[in-house]
Coordinates of C-alpha atoms and ligand atoms in Angstrom, one line a residue:
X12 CA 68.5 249.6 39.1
X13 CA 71.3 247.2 37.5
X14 CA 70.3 247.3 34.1
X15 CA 69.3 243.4 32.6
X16 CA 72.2 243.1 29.9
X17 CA 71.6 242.6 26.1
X18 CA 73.6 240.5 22.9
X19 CA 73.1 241.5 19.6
X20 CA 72.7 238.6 17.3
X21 CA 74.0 240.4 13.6
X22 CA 75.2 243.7 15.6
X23 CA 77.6 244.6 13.0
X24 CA 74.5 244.8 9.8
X25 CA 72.1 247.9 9.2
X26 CA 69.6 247.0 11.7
X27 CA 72.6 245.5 14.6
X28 CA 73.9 249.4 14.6
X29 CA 70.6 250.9 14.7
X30 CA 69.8 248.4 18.1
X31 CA 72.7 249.7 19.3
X32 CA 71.9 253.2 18.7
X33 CA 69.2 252.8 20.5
X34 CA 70.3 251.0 23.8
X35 CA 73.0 253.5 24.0
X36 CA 71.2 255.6 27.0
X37 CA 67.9 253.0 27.6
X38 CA 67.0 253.1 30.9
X39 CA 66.7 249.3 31.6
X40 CA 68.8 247.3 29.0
X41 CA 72.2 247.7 28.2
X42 CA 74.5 246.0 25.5
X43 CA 76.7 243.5 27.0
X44 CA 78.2 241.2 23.5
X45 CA 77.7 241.9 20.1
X46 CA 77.9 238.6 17.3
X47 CA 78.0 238.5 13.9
X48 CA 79.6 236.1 11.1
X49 CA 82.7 234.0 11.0
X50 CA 84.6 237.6 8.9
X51 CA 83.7 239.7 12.0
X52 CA 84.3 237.2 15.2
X53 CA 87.0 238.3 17.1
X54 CA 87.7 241.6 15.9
X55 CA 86.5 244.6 18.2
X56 CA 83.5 245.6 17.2
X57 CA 84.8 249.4 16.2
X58 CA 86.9 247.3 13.3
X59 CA 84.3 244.7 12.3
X60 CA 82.0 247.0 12.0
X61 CA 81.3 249.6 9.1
X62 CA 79.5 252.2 11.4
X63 CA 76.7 253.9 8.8
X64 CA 75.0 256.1 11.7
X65 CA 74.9 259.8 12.6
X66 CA 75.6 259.4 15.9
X67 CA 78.9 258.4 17.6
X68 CA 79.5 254.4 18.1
X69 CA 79.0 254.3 22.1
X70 CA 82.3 253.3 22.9
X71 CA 81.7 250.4 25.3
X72 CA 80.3 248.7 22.4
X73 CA 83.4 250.1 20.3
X74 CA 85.7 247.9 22.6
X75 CA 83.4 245.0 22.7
X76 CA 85.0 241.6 20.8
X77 CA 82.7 240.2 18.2
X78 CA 81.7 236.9 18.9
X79 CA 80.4 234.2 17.0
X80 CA 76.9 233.5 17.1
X81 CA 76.8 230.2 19.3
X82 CA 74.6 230.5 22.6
X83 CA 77.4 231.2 25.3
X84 CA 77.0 234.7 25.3
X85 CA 76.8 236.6 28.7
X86 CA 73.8 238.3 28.6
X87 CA 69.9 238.2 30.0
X88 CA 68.2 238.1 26.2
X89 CA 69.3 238.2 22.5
X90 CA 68.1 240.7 20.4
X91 CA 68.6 239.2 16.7
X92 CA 69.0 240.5 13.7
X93 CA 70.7 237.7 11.8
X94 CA 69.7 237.2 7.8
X95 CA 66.9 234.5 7.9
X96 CA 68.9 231.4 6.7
X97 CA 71.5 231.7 9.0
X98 CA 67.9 233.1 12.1
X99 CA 66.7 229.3 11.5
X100 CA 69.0 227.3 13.0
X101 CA 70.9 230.0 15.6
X102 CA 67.5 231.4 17.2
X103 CA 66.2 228.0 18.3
X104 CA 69.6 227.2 19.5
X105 CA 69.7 230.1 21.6
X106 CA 66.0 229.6 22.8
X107 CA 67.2 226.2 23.7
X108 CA 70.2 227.6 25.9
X109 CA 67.2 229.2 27.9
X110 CA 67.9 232.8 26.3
X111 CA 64.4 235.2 25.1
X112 CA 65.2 235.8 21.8
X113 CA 63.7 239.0 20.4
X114 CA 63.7 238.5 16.5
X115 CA 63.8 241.1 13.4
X116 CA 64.4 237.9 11.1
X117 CA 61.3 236.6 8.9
X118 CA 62.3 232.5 9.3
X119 CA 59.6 232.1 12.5
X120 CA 57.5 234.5 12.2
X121 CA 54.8 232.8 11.3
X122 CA 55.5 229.9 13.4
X123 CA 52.5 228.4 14.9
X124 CA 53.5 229.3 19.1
X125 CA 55.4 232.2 18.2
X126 CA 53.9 236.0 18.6
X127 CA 54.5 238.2 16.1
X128 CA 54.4 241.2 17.8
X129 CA 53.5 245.3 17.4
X130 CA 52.5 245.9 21.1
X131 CA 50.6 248.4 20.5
X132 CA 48.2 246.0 18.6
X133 CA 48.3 242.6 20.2
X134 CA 50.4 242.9 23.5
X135 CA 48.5 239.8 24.5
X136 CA 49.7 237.3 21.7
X137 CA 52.7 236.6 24.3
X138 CA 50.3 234.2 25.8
X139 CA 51.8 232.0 23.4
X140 CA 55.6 232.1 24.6
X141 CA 53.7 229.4 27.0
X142 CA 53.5 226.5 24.4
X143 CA 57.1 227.2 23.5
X144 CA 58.2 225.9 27.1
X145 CA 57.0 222.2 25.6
X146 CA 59.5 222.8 22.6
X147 CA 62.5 224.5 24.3
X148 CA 63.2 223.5 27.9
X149 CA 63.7 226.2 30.0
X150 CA 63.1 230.1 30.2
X151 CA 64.0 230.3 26.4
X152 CA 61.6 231.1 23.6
X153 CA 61.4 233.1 20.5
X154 CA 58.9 236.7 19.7
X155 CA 59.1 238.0 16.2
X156 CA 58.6 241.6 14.9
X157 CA 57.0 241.6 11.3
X158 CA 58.4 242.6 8.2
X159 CA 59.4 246.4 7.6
X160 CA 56.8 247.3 5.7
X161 CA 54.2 245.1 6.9
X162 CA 54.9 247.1 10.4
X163 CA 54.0 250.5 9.0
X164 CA 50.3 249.1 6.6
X165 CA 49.1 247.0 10.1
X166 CA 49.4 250.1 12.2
X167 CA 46.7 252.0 10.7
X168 CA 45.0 249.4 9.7
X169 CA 44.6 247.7 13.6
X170 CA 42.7 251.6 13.9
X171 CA 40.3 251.1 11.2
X172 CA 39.7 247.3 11.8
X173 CA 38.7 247.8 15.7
X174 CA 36.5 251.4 14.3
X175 CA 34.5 249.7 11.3
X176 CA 36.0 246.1 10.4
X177 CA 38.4 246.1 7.0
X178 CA 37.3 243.6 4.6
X179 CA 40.5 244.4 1.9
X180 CA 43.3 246.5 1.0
X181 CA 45.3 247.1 -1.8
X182 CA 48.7 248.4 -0.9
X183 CA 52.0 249.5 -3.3
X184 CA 55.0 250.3 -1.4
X185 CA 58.3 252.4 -1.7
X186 CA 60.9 251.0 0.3
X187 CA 63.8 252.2 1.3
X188 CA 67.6 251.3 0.3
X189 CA 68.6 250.6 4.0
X190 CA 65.7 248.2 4.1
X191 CA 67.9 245.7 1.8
X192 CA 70.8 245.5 4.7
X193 CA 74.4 246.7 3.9
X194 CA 75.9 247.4 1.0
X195 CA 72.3 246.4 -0.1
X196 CA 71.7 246.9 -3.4
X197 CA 74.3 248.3 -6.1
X198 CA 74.4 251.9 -7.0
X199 CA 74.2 251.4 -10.5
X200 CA 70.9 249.1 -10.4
X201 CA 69.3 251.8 -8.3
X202 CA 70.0 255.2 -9.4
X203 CA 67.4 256.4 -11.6
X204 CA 65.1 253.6 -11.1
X205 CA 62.7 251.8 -9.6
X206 CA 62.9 248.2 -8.8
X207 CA 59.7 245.7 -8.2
X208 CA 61.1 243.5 -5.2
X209 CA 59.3 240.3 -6.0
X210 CA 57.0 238.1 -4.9
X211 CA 58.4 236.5 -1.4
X212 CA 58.2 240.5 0.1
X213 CA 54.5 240.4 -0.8
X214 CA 54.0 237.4 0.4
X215 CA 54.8 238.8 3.6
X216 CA 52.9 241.3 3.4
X217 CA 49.6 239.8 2.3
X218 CA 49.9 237.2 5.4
X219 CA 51.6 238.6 8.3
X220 CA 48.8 241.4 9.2
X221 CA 46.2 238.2 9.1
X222 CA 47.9 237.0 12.3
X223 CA 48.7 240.3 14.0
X224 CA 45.2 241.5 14.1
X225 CA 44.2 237.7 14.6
X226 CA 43.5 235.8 18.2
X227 CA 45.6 233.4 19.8
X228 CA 43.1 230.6 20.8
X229 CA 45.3 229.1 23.3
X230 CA 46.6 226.5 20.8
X231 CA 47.3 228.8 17.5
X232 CA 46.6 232.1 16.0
X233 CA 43.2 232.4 14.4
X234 CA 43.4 234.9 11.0
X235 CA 41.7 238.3 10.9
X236 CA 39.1 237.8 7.7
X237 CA 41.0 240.2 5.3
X238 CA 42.0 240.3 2.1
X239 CA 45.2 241.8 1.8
X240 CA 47.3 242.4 -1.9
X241 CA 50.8 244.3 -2.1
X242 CA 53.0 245.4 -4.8
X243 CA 56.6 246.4 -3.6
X244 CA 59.8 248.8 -4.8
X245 CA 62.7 249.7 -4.3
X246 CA 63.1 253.3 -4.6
X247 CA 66.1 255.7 -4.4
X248 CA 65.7 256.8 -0.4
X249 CA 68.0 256.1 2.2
X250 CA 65.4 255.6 5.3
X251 CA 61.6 255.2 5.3
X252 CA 59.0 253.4 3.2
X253 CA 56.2 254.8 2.0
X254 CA 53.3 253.2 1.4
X255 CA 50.3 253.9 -1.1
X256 CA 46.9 252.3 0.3
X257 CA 43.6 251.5 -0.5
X258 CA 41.0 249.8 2.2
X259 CA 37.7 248.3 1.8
X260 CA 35.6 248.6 5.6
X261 CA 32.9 246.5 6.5
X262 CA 31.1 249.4 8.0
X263 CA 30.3 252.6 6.0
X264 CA 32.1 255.7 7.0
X265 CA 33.0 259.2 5.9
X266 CA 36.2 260.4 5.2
X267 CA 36.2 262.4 8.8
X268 CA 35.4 259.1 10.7
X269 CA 38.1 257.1 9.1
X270 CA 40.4 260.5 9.9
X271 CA 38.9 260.4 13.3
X272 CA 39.4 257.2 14.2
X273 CA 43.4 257.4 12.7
X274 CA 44.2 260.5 14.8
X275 CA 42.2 259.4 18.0
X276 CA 43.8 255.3 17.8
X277 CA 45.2 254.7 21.3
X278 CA 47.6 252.6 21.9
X279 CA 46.8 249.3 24.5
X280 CA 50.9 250.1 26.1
X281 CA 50.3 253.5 26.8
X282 CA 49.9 253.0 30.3
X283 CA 52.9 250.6 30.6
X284 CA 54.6 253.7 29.7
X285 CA 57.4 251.6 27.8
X286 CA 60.5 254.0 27.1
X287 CA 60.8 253.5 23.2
X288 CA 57.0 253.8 22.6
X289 CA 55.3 256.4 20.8
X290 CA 52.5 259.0 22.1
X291 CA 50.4 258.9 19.6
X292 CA 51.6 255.5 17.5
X293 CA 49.6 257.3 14.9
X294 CA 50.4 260.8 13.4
X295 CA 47.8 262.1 11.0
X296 CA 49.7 264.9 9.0
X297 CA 46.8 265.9 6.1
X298 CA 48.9 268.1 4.0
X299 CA 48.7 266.8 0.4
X300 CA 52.3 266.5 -0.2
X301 CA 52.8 264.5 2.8
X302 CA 53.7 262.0 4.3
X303 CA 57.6 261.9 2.4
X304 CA 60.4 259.8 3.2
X305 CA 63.0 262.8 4.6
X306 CA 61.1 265.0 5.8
X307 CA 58.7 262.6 8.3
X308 CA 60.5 259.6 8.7
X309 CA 61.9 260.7 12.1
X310 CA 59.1 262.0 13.9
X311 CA 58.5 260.6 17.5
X312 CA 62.0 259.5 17.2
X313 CA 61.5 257.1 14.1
X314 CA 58.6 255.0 16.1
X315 CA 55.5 256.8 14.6
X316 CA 53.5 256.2 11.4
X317 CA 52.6 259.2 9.4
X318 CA 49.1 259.2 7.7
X319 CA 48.6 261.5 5.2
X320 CA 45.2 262.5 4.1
X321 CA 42.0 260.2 4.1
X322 CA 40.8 260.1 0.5
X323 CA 37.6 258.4 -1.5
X324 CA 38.6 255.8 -3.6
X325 CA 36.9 254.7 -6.2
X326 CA 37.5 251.0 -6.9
X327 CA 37.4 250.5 -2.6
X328 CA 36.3 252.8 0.0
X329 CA 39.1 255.2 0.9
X330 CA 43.0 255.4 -0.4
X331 CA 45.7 257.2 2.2
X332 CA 49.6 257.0 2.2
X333 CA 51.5 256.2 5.0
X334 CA 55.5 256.5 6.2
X335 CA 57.5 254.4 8.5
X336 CA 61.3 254.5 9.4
X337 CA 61.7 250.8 8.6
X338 CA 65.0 250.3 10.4
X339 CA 63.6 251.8 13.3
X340 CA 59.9 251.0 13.6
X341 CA 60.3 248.9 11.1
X342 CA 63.0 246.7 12.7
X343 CA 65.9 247.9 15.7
X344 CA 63.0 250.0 17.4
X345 CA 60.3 247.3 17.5
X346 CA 62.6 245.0 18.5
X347 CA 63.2 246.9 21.5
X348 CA 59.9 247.8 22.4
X349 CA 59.1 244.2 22.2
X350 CA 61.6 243.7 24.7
X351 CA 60.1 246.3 27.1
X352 CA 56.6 245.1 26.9
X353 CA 58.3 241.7 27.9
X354 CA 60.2 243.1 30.6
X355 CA 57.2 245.3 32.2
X356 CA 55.6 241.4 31.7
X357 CA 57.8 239.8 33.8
X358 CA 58.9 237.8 30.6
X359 CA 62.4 238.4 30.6
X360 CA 64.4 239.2 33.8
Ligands
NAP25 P1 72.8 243.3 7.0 O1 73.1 244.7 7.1 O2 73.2 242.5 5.8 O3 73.5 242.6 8.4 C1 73.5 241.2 8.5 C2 74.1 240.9 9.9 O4 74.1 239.4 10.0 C3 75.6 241.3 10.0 O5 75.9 241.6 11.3 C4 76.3 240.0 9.6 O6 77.6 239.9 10.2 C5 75.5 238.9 10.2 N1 75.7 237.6 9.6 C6 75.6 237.4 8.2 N2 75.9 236.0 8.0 C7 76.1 235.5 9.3 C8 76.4 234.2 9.7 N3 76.5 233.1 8.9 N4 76.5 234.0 11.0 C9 76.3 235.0 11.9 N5 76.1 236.3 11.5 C10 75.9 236.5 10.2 O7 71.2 243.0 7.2 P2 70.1 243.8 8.0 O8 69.4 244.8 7.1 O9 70.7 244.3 9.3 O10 69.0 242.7 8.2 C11 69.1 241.8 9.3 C12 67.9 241.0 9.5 O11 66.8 241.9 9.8 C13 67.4 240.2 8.2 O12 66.8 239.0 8.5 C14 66.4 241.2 7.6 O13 65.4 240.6 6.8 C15 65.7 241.8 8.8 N6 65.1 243.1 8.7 C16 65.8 244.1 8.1 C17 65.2 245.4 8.0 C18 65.9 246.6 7.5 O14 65.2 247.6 7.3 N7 67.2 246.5 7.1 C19 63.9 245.5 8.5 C20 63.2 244.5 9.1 C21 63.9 243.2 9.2 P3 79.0 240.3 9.3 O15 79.1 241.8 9.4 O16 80.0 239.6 10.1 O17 78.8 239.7 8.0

């Protein structure tokens, strides 16, 4: 099979590498140009990039030149993960040009005709790349992934909302240092300390899950009828947020069912079987010190969320804390999967 070829929109940042990374041995994509900003075009990527990863830079992509992000790249799809100012104009354009573009950025997520996408939750919100025809032409369009953090909270909650219905949740995260790109945020500001993150990340957070567990109506998404409040950090860990959770239900249940129905959630791809997707999506781990941020961030390769144990709680129902690697599920890694549910879709070819 000749692999459909891939250009990374922002390939030399934190979350460009990590798509790298993990297209280095995929078995249907394969990365064909690499762009980033006016400082890193036409260098090879080896020298415009500041590799941060464990594993070696593939070196096809080492020798690759940097090119500027304008939409004449060679490739079948973009995967972007360009800083949001710089997302609004260069995604449409590339749309325009007839290119899928398969977003990490937050400018059009919540975009009227645009899904914003955890396939394991609402595969079937790509019904609305169809109204995007009107706006771009030809085979172009735009699919977002949501925020990091907002990746990890809908997860379990898309197990309790089909189980018993949520009605609210209170959430305070934890979020990594990687999460804030690179060089991110200065040593000094972070090192013994904890830094509130401010209101635009909550924002996010409060709104996004409303339209993931929502319904596309065939002209817009319809809300899910939750109430949703966030508090965010920034806390001294390299990888993986944690998040601290409290959920109203609509439907009485014990602490066993809301377990349960965590540790039995099955996710709607797993018969697509899609390369980067997790079996289960959901990892229940009910040790009381867990989940933490080094020592569960990578299970099921960085593409699972850890629940820790189901709790009462006694200002809403039950309280649980849950871990995501945001620059893999949280950002590189959902991108991809996105693009493999559109692939196994027939939406990109
Ligand atoms: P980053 O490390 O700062 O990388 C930014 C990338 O964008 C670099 O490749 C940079 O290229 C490129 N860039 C900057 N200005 C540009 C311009 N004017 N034209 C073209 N390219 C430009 O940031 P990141 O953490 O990877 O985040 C990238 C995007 O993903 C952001 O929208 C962010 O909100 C989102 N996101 C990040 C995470 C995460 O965990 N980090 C999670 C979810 C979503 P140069 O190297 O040439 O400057």
């Amino acid at each position: 099979m000749k692999k459909l070829q891939v250009g990374i929109l922002g390939a030399t940042g934190t979350v460009g590498q990590r798509m790298i990374q993990l297209l280095a041995e995929h078995p249907w994509f394969e990365v064909a140009a690499v762009a980033a900003s006016g400082s890193s075009a036409g260098k090879p990527y080896r020298e415009a990039a500041h590799w941060l990863l464990d594993t070696p830079l593939p070196p096809l992509v080492a020798a690759l030149e940097v090119q500027p992000c304008r939409p004449h790249l060679d490739c079948d799809f973009v995967l972007s993960s360009l800083p949001s100012d710089v997302a609004k104009v260069a995604e449409p354009e590339f749309a325009a040009a007839g290119f899928p573009v398969i977003s990490n950025a937050g400018t059009h997520r919540m975009t009227t005709d645009v899904p914003l996408l955890i396939p394991e939750i609402n595969g079937d919100h790509v019904a609305a790349i169809e109204s995007q025809h009107a706006r771009f032409g030809g085979k172009g369009f735009i699919v977002t992934n949501p925020n990091c953090s907002t990746i990890g909270l809908v997860i379990p909650l898309a197990a309790l909302h089909e189980s018993f219905g949520v009605e609210a949740v209170h959430v305070v995260t934890m979020q990594a240092l990687s999460g804030a790109g690179y060089p991110g945020v200065a040593s000094l500001d972070v090192i013994d300390n904890v830094i509130p993150i401010g209101l635009d990340e909550e924002h996010k957070m409060e709104t996004e899950p409303l339209k993931i567990l929502g319904r596309w109506d065939g002209a817009g998404f319809e809300p899910a009828d939750i109430r949703v409040s966030a508090m965010t950090h920034r806390v001294h860990v390299r990888d993986g947020h944690l998040e601290a959770c409290s959920v109203k239900l609509a439907r009485a249940a014990s602490a066993e069912e809301v377990t349960e129905a965590f540790a039995t959630f099955t996710s709607k791809i797993d018969e697509l079987e899609l390369p980067t997707a997790p079996k289960p999506v959901i990892i229940v781990d009910d040790r009381i010190d867990r989940p933490q941020p080094r020592l569960d961030r990578d299970r099921s390769r960085g593409m699972a969320v850890v629940v820790g144990p189901v709790v009462p709680c006694p200002v809403l129902d039950y309280k649980f804390r849950l871990l995501s690697h945001n620059t893999i599920r949280g950002a590189a890694g959902a991108a991809v999967l996105n693009a493999e549910l559109l692939y196994r879709k027939g939406l990109i070819r």
